[in-house]
PDB file of C-alpha atoms in Angstrom:
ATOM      1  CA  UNK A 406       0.000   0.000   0.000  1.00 81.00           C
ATOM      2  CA  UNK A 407       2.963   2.227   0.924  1.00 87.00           C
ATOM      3  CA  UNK A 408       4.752   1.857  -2.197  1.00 91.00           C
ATOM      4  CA  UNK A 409       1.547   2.213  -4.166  1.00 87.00           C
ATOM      5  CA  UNK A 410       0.648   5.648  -2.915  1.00 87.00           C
ATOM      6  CA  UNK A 411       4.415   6.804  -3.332  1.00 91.00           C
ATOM      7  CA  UNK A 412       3.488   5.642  -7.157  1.00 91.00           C
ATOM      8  CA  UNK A 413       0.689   7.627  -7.425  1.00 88.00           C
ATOM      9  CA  UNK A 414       2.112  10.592  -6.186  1.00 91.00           C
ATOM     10  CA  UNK A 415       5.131  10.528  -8.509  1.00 93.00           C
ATOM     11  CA  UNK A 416       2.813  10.211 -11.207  1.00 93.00           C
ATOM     12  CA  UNK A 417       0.272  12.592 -10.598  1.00 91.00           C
ATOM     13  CA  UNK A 418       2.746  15.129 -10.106  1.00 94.00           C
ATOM     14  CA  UNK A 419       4.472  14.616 -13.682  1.00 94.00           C
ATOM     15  CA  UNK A 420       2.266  16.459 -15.704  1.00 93.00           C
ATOM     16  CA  UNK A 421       3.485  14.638 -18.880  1.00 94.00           C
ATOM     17  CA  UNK A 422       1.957  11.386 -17.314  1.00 92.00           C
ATOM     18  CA  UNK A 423      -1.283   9.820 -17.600  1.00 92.00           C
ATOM     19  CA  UNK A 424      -3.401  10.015 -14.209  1.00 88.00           C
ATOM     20  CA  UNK A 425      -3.308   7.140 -11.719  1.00 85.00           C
ATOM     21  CA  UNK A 426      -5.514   6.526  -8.784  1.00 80.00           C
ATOM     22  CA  UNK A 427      -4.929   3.911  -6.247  1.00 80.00           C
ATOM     23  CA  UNK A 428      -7.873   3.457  -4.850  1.00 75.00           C
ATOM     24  CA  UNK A 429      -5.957   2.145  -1.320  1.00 74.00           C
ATOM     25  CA  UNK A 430      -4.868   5.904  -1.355  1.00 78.00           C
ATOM     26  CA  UNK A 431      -8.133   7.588  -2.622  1.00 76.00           C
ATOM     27  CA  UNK A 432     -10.041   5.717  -0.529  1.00 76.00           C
ATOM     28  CA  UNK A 433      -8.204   5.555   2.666  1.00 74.00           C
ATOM     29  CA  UNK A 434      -8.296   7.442   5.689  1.00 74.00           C
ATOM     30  CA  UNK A 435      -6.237  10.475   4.270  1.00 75.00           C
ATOM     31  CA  UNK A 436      -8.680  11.346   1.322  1.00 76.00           C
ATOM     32  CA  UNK A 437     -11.883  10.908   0.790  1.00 80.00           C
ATOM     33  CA  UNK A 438     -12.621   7.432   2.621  1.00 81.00           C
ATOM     34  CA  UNK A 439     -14.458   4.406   1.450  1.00 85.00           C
ATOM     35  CA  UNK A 440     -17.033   6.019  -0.941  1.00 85.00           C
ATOM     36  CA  UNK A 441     -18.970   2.609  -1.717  1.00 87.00           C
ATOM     37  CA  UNK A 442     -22.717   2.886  -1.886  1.00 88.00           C
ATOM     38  CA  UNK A 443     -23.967   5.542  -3.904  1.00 86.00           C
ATOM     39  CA  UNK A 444     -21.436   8.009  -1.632  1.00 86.00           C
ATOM     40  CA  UNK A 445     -18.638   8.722  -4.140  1.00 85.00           C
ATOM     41  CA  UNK A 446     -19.696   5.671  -6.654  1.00 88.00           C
ATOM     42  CA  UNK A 447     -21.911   2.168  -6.690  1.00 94.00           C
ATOM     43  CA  UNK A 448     -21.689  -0.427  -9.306  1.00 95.00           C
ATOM     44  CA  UNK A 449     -24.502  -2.074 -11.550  1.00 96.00           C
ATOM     45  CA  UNK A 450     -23.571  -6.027 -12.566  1.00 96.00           C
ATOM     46  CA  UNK A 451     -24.221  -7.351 -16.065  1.00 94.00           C
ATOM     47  CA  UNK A 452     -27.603  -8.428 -14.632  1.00 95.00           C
ATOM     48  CA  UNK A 453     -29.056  -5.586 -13.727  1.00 97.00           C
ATOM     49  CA  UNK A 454     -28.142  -5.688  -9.910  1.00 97.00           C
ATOM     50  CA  UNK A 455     -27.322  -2.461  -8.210  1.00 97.00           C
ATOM     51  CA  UNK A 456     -24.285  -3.291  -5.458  1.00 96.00           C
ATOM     52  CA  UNK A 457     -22.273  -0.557  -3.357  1.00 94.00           C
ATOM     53  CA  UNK A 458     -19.110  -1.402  -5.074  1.00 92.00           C
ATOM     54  CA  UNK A 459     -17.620  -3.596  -7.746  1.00 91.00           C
ATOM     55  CA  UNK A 460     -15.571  -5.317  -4.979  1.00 91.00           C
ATOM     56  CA  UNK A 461     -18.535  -5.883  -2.466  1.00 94.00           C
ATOM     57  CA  UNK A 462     -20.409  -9.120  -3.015  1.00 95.00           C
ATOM     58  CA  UNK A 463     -24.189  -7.851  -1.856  1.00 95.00           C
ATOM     59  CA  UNK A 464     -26.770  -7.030  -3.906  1.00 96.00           C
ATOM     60  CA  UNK A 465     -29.481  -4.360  -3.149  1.00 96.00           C
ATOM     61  CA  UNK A 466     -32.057  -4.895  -5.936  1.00 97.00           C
ATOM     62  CA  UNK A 467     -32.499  -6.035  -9.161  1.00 97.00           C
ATOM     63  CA  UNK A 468     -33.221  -2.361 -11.346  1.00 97.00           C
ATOM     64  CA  UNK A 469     -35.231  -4.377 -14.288  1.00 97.00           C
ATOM     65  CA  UNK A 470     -38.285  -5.117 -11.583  1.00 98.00           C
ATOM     66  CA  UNK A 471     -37.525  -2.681  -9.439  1.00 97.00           C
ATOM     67  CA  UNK A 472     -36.952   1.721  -9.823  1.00 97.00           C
ATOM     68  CA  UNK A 473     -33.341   3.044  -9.301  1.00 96.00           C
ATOM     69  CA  UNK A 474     -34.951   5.367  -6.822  1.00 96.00           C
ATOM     70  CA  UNK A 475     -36.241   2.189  -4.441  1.00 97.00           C
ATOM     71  CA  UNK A 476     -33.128   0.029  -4.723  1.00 97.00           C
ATOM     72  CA  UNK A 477     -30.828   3.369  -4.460  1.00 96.00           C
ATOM     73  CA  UNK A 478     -32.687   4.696  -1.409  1.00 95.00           C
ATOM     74  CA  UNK A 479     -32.484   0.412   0.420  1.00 94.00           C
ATOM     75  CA  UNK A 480     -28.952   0.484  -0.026  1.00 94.00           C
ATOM     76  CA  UNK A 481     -28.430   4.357   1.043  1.00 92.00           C
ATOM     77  CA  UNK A 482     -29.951   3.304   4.160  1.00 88.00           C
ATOM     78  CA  UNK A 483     -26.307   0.925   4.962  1.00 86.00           C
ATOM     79  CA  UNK A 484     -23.971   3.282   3.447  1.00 88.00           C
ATOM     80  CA  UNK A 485     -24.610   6.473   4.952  1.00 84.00           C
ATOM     81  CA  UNK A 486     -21.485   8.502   5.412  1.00 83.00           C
ATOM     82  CA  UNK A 487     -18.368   7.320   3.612  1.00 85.00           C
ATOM     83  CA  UNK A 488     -15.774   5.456   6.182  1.00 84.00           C
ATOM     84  CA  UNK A 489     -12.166   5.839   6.720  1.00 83.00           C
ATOM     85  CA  UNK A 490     -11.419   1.759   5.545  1.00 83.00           C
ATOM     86  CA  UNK A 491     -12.515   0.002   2.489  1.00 85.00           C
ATOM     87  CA  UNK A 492     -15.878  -2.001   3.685  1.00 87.00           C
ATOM     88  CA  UNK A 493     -14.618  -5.271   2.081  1.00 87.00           C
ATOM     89  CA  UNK A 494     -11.556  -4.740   3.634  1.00 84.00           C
ATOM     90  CA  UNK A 495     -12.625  -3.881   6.900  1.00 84.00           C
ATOM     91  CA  UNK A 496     -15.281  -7.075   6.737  1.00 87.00           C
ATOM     92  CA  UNK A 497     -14.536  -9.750   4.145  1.00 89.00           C
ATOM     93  CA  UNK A 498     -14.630 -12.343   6.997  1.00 90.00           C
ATOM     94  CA  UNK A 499     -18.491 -11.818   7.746  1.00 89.00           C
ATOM     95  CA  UNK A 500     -18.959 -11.358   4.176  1.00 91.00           C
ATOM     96  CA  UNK A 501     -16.857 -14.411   3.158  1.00 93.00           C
ATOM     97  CA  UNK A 502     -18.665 -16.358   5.849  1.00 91.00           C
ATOM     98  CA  UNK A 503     -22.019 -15.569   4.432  1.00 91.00           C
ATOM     99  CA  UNK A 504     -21.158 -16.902   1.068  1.00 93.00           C
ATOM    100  CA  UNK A 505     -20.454 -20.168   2.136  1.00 92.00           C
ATOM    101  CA  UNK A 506     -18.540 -22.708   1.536  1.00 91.00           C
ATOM    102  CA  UNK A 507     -17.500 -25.121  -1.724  1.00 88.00           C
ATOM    103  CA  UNK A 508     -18.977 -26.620  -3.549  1.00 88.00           C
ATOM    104  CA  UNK A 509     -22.120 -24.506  -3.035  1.00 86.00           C
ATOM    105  CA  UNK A 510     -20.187 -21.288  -3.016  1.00 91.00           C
ATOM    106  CA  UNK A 511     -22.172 -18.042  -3.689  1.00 90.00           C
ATOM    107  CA  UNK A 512     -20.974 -15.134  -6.034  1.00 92.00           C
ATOM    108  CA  UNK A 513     -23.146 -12.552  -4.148  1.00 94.00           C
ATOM    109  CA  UNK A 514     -25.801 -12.152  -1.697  1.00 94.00           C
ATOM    110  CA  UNK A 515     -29.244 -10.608  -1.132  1.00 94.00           C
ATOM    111  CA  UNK A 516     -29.017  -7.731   1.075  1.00 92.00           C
ATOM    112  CA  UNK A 517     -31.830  -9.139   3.510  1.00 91.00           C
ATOM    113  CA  UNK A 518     -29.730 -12.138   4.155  1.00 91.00           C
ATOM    114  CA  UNK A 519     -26.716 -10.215   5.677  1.00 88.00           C
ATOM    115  CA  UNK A 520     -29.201  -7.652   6.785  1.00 81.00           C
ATOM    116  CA  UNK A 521     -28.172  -7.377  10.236  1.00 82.00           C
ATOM    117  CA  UNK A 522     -24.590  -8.262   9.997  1.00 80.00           C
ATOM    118  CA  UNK A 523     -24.332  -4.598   7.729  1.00 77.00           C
ATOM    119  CA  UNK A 524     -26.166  -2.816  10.525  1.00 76.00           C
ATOM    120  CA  UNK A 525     -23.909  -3.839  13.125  1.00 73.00           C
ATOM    121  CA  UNK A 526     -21.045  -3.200  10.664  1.00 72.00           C
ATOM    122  CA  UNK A 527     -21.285   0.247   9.394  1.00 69.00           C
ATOM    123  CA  UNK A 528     -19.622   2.060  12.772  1.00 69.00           C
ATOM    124  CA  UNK A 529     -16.425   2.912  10.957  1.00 69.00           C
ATOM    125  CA  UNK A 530     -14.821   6.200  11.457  1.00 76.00           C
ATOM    126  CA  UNK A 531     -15.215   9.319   9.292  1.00 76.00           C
ATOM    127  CA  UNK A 532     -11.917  10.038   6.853  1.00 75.00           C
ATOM    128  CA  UNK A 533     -10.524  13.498   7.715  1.00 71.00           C
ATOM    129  CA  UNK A 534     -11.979  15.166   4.859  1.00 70.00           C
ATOM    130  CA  UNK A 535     -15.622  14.838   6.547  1.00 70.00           C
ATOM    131  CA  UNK A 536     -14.684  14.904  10.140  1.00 70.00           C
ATOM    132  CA  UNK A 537     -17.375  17.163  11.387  1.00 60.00           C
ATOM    133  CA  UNK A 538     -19.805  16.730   9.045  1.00 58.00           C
ATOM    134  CA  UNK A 539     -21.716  14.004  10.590  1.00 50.00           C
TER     135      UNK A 539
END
């Protein structure tokens, strides 16, 4: 992680480079925080499913039976305020655990099956850049 932010900021600075984001940078304490669930981004499948980030194996709704504005406004309700620690990072294990084991291993999971497990884990910290806005 170290070595990848000292890569992004050599780059950035070089104005004769191409942009790079490392999202372990962008998204860490220091910036702008984990911006997963509609915050700073979310992420749509090939199926239609809306989920808070590509990385994050839960799925909110399914937009062709369902309005943007319903599934948007279900998964809002989790991801609040943007944390200080990538979610999957900060919780794979519960998430891991809920997908089960092989050979009947899950690719993602309904929101009201981990339900509770997201309430309890959303307590993160704020990054710096919103300190104070809570």
């Amino acid at each position: 992680r170290k070595r990848m932010i000292k890569i992004h900021k050599k780059v950035n600075a070089d104005p004769l480079l191409p942009q790079l984001t490392t999202f372990s940078y962008f998204e860490g304490a220091e910036m702008f925080g984990c911006g997963a669930g509609g915050i700073h981004h979310m992420y749509i499948d090939g199926n239609g499913y809306l989920r808070a980030c590509d990385f994050i194996p839960i799925r909110f709704g399914d937009l062709t039976k369902e309005p943007l504005s319903v599934v948007y406004a279900r998964m809002r309700e989790f991801f609040r305020f943007p944390e200080d620690e990538c979610f999957m990072k900060r919780h794979y294990q519960v998430i891991d655990k809920a997908l089960g084991e092989e050979p009947n291993r899950r690719k993602v999971i309904n929101y009201d099956e981990i339900v509770p497990q997201i309430r309890e884990m959303r307590n993160g910290n704020l990054p710096k850049l919103y300190k104070g806005l809570k």
